Short mmCIF file of C-alpha atoms in Angstrom, two decimals:
data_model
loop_
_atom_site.label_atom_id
_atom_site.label_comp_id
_atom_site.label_asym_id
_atom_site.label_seq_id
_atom_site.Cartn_x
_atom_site.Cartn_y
_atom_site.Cartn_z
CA UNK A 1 9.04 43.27 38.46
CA UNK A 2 5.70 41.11 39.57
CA UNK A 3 6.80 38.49 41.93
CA UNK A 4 3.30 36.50 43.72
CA UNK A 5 4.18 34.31 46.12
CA UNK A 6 2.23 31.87 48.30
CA UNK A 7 -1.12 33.29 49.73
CA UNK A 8 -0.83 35.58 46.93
CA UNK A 9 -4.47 35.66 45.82
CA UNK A 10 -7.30 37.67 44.41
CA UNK A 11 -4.74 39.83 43.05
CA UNK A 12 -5.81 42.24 40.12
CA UNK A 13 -2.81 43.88 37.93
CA UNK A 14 -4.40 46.45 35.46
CA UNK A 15 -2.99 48.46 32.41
CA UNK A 16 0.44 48.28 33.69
CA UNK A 17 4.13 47.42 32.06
CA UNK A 18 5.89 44.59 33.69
CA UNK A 19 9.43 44.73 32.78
CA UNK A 20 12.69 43.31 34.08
CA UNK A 21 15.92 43.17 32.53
CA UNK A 22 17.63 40.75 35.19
CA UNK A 23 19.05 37.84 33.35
CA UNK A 24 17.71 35.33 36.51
CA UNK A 25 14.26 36.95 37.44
CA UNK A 26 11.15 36.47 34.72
CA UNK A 27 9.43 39.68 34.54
CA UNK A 28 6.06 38.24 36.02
CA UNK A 29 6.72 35.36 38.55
CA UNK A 30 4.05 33.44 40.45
CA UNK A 31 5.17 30.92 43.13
CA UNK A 32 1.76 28.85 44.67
CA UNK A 33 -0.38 32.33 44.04
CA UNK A 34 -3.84 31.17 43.06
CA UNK A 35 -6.61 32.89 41.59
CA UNK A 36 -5.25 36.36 40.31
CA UNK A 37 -5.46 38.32 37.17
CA UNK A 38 -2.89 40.19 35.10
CA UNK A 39 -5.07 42.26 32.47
CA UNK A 40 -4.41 44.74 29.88
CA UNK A 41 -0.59 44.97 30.69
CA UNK A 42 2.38 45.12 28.76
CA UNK A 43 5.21 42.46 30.31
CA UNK A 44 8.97 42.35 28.36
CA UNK A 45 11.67 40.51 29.38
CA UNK A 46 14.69 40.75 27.12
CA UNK A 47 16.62 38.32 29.40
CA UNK A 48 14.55 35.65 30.96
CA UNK A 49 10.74 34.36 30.71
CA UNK A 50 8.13 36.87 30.99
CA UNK A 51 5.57 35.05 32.52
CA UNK A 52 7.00 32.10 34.64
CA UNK A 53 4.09 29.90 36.24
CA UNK A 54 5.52 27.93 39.20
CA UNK A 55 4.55 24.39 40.86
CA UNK A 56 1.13 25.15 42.75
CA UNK A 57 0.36 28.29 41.24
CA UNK A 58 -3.70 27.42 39.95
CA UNK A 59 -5.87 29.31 38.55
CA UNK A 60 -4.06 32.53 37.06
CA UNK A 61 -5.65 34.83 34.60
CA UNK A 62 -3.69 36.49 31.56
CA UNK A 63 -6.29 39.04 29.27
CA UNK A 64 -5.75 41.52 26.47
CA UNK A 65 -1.78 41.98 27.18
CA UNK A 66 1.17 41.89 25.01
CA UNK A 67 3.88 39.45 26.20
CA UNK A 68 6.89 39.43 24.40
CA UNK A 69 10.37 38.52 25.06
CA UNK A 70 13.41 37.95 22.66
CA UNK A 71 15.41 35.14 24.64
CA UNK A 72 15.63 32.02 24.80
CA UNK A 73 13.42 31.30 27.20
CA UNK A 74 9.63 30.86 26.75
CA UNK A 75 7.63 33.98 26.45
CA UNK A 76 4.52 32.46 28.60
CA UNK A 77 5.82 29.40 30.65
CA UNK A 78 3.52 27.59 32.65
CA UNK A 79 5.15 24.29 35.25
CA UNK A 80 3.60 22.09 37.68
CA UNK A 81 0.22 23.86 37.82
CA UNK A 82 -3.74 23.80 37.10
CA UNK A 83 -6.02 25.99 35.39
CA UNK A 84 -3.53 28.96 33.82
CA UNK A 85 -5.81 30.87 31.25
CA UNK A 86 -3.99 33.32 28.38
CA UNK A 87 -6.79 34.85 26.93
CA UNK A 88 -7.11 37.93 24.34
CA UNK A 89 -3.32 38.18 24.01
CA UNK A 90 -0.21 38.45 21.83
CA UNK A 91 2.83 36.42 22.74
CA UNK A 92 5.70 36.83 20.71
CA UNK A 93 9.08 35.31 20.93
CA UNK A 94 12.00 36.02 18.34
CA UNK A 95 14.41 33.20 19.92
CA UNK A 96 12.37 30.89 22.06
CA UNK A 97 9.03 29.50 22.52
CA UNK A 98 6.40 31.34 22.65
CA UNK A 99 3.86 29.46 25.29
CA UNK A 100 5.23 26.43 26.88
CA UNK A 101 3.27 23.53 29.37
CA UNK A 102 6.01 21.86 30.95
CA UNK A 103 5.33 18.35 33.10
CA UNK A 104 2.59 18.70 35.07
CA UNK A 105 1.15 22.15 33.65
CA UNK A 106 -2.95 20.80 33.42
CA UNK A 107 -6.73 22.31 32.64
CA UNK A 108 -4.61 25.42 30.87
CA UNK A 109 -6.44 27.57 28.61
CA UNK A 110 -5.32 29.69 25.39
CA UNK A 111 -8.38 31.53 23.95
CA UNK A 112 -8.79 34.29 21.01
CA UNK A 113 -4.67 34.95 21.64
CA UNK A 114 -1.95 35.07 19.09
CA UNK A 115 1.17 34.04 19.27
CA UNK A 116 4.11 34.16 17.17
CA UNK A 117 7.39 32.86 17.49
CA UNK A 118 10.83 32.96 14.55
CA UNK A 119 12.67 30.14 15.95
CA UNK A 120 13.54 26.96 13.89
CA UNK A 121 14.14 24.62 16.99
CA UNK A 122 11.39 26.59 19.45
CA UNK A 123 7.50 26.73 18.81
CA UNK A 124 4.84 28.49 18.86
CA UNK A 125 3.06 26.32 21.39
CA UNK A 126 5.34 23.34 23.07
CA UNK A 127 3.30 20.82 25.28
CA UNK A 128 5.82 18.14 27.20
CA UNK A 129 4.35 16.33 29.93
CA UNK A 130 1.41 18.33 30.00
CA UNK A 131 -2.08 16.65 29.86
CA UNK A 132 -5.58 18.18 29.46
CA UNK A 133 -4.88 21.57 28.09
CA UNK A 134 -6.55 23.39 25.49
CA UNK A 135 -6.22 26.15 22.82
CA UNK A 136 -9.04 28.10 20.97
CA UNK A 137 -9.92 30.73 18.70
CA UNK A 138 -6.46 31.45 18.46
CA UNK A 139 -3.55 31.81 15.89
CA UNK A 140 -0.16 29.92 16.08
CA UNK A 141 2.57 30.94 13.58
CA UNK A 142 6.14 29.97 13.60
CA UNK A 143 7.93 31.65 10.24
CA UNK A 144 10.90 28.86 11.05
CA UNK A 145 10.09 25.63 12.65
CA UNK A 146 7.08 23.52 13.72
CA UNK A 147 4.15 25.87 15.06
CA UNK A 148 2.93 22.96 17.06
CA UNK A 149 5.18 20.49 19.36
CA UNK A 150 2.31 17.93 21.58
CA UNK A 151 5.58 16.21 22.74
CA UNK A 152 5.83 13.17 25.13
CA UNK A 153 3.55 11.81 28.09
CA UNK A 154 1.03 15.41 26.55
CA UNK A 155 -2.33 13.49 26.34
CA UNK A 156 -5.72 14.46 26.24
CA UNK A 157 -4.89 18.10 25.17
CA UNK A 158 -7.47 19.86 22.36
CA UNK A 159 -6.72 22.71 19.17
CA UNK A 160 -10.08 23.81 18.24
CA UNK A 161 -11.29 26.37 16.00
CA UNK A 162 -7.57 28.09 15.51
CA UNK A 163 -5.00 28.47 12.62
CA UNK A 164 -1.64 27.10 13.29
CA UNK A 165 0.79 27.73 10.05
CA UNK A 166 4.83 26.65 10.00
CA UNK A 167 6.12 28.90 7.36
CA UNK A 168 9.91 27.15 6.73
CA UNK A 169 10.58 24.34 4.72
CA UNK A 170 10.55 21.03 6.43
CA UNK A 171 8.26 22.30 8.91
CA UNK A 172 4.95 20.75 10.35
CA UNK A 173 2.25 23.47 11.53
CA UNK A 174 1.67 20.07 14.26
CA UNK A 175 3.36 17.94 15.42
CA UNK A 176 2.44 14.88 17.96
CA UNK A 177 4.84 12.35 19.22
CA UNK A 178 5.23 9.94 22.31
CA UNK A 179 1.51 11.18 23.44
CA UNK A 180 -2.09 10.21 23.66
CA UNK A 181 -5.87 11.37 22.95
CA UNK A 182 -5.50 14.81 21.83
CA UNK A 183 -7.39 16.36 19.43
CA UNK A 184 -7.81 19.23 16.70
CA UNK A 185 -10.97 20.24 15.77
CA UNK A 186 -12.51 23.05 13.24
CA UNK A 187 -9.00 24.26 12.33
CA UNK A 188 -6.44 25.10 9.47
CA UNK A 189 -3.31 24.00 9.74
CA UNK A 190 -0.80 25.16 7.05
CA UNK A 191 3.21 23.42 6.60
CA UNK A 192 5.60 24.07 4.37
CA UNK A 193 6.90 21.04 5.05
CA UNK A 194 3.79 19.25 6.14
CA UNK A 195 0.12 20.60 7.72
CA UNK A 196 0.27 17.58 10.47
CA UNK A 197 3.08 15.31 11.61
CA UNK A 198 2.33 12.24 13.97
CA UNK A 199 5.06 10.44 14.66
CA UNK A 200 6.88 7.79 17.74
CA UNK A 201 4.03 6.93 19.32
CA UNK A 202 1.49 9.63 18.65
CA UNK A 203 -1.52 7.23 19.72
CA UNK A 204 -5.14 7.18 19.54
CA UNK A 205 -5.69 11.31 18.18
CA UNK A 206 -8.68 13.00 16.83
CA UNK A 207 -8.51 15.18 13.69
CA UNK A 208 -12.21 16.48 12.34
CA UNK A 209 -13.85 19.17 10.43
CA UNK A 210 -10.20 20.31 9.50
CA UNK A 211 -8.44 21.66 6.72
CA UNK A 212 -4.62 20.23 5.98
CA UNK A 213 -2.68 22.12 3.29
CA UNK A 214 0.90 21.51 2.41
CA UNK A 215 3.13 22.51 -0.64
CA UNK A 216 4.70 18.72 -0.18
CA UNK A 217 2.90 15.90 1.52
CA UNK A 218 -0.07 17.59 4.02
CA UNK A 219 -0.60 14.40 6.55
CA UNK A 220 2.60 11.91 7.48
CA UNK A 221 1.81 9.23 9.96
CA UNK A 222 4.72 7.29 10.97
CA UNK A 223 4.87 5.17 13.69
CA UNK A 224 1.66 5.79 14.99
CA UNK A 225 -1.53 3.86 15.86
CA UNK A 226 -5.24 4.22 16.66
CA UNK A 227 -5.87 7.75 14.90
CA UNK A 228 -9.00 9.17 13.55
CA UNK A 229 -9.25 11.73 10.67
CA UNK A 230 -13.04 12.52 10.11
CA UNK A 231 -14.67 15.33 8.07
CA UNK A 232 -11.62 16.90 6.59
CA UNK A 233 -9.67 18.47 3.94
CA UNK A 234 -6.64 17.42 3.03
CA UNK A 235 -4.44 18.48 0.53
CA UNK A 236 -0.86 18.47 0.16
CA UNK A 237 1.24 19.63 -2.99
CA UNK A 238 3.18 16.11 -2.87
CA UNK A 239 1.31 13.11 -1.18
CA UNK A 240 -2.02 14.23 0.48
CA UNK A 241 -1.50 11.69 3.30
CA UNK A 242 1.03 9.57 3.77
CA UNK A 243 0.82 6.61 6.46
CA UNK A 244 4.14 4.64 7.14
CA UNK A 245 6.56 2.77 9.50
CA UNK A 246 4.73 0.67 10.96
CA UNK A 247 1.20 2.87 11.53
CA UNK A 248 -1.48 0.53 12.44
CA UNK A 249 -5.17 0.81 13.24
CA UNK A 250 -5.46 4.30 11.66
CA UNK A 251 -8.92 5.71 9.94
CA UNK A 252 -9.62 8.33 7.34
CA UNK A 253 -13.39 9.02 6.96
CA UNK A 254 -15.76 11.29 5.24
CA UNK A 255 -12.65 13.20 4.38
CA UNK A 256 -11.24 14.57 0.91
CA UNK A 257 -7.45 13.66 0.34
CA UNK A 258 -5.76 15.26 -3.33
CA UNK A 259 -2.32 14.79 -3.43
CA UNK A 260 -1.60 17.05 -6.30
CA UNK A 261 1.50 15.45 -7.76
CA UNK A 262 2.11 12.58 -5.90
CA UNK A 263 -0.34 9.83 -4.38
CA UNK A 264 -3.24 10.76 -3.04
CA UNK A 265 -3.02 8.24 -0.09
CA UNK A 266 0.23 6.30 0.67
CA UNK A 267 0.20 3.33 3.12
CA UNK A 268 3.83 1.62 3.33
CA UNK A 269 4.93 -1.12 5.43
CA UNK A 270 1.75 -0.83 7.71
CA UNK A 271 -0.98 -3.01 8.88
CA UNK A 272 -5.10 -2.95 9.56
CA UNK A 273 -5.57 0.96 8.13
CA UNK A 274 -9.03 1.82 6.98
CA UNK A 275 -10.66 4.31 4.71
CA UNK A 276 -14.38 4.92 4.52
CA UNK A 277 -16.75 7.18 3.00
CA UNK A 278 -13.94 9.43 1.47
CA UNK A 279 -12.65 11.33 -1.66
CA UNK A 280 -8.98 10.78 -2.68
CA UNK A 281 -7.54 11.62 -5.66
CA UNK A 282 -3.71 11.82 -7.15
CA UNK A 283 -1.43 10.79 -9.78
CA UNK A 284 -2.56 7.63 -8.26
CA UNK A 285 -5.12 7.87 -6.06
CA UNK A 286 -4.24 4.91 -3.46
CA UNK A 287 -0.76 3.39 -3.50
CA UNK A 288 -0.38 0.84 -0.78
CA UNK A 289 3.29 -1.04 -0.72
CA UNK A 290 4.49 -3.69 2.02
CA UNK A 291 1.22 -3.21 3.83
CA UNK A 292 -1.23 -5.79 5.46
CA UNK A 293 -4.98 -5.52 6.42
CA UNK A 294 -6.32 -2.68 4.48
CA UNK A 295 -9.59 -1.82 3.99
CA UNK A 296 -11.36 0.95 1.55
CA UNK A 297 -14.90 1.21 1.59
CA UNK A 298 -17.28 3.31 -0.30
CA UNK A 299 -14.50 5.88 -1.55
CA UNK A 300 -14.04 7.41 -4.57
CA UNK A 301 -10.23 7.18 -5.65
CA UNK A 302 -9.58 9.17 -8.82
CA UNK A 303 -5.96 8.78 -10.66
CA UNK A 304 -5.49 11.92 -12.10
CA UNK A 305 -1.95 10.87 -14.33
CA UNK A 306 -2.18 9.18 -17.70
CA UNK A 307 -0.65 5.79 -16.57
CA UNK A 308 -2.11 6.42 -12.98
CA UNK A 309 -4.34 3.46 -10.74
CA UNK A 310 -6.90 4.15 -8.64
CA UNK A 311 -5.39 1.37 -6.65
CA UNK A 312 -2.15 0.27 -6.73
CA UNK A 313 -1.52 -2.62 -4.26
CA UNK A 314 2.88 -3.88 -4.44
CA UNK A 315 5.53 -5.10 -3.45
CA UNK A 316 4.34 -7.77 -1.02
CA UNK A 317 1.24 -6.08 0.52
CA UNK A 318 -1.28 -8.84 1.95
CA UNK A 319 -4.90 -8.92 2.30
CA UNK A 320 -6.97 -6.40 1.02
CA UNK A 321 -10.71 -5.57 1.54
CA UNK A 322 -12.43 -3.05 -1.29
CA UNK A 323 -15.56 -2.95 -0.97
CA UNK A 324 -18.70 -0.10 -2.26
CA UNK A 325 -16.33 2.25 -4.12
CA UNK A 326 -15.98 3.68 -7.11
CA UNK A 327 -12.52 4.04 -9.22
CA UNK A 328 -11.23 5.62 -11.76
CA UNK A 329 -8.27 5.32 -13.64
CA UNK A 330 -5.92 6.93 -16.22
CA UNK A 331 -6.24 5.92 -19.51
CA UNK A 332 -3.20 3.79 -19.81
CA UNK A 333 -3.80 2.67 -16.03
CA UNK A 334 -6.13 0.22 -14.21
CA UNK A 335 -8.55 0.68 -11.84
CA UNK A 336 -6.99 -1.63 -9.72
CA UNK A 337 -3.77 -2.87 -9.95
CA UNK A 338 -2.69 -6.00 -7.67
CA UNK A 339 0.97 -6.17 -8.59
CA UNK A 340 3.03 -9.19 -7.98
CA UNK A 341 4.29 -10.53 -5.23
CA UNK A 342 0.94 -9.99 -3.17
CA UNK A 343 -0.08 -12.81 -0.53
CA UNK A 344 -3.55 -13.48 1.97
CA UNK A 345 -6.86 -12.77 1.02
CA UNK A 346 -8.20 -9.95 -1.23
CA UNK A 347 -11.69 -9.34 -1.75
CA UNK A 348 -13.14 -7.20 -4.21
CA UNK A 349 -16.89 -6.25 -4.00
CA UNK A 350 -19.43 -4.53 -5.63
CA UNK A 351 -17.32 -1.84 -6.71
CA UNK A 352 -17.85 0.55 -9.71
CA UNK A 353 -15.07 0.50 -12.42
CA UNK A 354 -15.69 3.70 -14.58
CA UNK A 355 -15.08 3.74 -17.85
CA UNK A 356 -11.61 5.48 -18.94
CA UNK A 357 -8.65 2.84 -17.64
CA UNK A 358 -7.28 0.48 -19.55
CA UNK A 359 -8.06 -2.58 -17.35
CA UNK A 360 -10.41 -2.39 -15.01
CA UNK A 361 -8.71 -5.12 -12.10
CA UNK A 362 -5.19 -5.91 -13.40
CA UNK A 363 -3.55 -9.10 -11.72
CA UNK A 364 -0.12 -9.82 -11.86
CA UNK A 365 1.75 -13.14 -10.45
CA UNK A 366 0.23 -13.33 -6.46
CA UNK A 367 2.30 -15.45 -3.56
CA UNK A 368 1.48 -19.04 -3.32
CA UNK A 369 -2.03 -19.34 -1.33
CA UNK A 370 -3.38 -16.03 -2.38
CA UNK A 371 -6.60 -15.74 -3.02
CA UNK A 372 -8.25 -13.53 -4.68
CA UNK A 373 -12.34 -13.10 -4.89
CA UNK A 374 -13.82 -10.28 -7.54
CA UNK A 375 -17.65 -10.48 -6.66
CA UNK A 376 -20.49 -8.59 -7.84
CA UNK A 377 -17.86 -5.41 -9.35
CA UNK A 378 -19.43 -3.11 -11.98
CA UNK A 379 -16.16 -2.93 -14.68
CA UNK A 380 -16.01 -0.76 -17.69
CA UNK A 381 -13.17 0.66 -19.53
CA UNK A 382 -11.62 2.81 -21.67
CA UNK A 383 -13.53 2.63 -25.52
CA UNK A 384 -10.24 4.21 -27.05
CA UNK A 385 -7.54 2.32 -29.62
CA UNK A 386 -5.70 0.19 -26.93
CA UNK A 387 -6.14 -3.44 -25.92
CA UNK A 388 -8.41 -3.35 -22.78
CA UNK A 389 -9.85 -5.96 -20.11
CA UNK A 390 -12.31 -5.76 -17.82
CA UNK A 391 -9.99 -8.03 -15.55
CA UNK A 392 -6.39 -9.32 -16.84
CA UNK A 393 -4.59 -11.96 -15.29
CA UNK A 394 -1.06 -12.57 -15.77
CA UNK A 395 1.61 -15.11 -14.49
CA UNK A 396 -0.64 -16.82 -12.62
CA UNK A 397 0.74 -19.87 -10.17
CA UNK A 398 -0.72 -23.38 -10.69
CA UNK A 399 -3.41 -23.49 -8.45
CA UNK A 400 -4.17 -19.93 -7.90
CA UNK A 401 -7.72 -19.21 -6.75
CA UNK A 402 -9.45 -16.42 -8.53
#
């Protein structure tokens, strides 16, 4: 229907409809054309992509047109090319993806479009191999899979000021693997199975001024390192977020985490994760298991459940920094709880115990060479009919440095 090939440029296409049926062709094909505009058109393909971006084709221009397709192939599909812009449009897809950067698909732009795709194994947007693209202003829905794919070797790319929501269960609204530096900023992501998923690799990503919602945990981390989650919201009807397998170097700051149910943070068999200057609250507010290095600093952590910690640091976690925060318990809980079986050094400082637990810093039988320093800690508890401590120590080894 629209074929552009090289030398093709300064093109204008106005209010037209694109349309091909042929199972081979897309409907709108550019082949090293540069610099032209398709604007307030209609292109369909029921067969093939509608918009096919080739290798060398920079610098195309998509406004205010419907592109829809019901295939699967991607609706908008952009390869081996610089500086695509989609921009006032819908996209729809009811088998494929809807916009897809393949490798080497750079500098793209998606602004103040909408696109919508039903497809449990396709996406709303799908990134692989593609590096410094961005998407604004714009809203990303997929009613049966992730809305969101920033797949492998996809670095550097940037969701600002858009809502992305993954309607199925199971599903993330985004999710990053094998990739590097990208960022999402000023947006709303909603999962039904979780708001944001970073997983395999998903390395050294910027989350601020967002808001995470999920009816089961809103933020899983797994296998990921180097992450920044500043200035959020973060709530998920399960865990609010959930760090694991191995996630190192993470940070949550100036952010508010409720898990509504569950924890409100979860940090499992992970090392050197930090959270500062934040909110979290759940059944127990902070439960970190089988983890090493972890530092809290002036948080609030609220348990919410009647036998609930504020901390709860198990099953072989080592070294722990807490330091400037403020806890509160259940009243059949502790502020924090250092279960047994911990090892290396945990410092607790000039924390604020509020009055309502049942033991302010509960310690169970540590490792052999654990040490553990309580300094300069404000503890009160509960003033009801149970036995209470302001710190209980049980099972201690010989030796044990307190």
């Amino acid at each position: 229907a629209l074929n552009l090939q090289p030398n093709a440029r300064f093109t204008t296409i106005a209010f037209s409809d694109i349309v091909n049926n042929a199972a081979s062709w897309a409907a709108s094909n550019f082949q090293g054309a540069t610099s032209n505009t398709v604007t307030d058109s209609t292109i369909f393909n029921p067969s093939n992509n509608a918009v096919y971006i080739q290798a060398g084709a920079h610098a195309n221009f998509f406004q205010r047109s419907t592109i829809t397709v019901n295939v699967d192939f991607a609706a908008f599909y952009v390869t081996a090319s610089a500086s695509t812009t989609l921009s006032g449009s819908y996209v729809q897809n009811l088998a494929g993806h809807g916009v897809f950067f393949d490798a080497g698909a750079v500098h793209g732009r998606v602004m103040g479009s909408t696109v919508v795709v039903t497809m449990a194994a396709r996406n709303a947007l799908h990134l692989l191999g593609a590096s410094s693209n961005t998407v604004t202003t714009s809203v990303l829905r997929n009613t049966l899979g992730n809305a969101v794919n920033i797949n492998t070797a996809s670095n550097a790319n940037t969701v600002s000021g858009s809502s992305v929501t993954a309607l199925a269960g199971g599903a993330c609204a985004v999710a990053l693997s094998g990739s590097s530096s990208n960022t999402i900023a000023t947006s709303y992501l909603y999962g039904a199975g979780a708001a944001l998923c970073l997983s395999a690799g998903a390395v050294r990503g910027t989350v601020s001024v967002s808001t995470l919602t999920s009816p089961n945990d809103a933020l899983t981390v797994t296998g990921s390192s180097s992450n920044t989650f500043t200035g959020s919201w973060i709530w998920g009807g399960g865990d609010g977020a959930r760090f694991d397998g191995g996630s190192s170097g993470n940070t949550v700051r100036l952010s508010t985490v409720i898990g509504a149910t569950g924890y409100g943070l979860t940090i499992a068999q992970s090392t050197s994760n930090w959270v500062y200057g934040s909110y979290v609250q759940g059944s127990t507010a902070a439960f970190i298991t089988g983890s090493t290095a972890t530092v809290i600093g002036g948080t609030v952590l609220v348990a919410t459940n009647t036998f609930g910690e504020a901390l709860s640091f198990s099953d072989g976690s080592r070294s722990l920094n807490l330091s400037s925060s403020t806890l509160l318990a259940g009243s059949r809980g502790a502020g924090l709880m250092l279960k047994g079986g911990g090892a290396g050094l945990i410092n607790v400082s000039t924390n604020i115990f509020m009055v309502g637990a049942r033991n302010g810093v509960y310690v169970a039988t540590q490792t052999a060479g654990t040490q553990v320093w309580i300094t300069s800690n404000t503890i009160s508890v509960s003033t009801g009919p149970l036995n209470t401590s302001g710190i209980r120590l049980e099972g201690l080894l010989t030796g044990a440095t307190i």
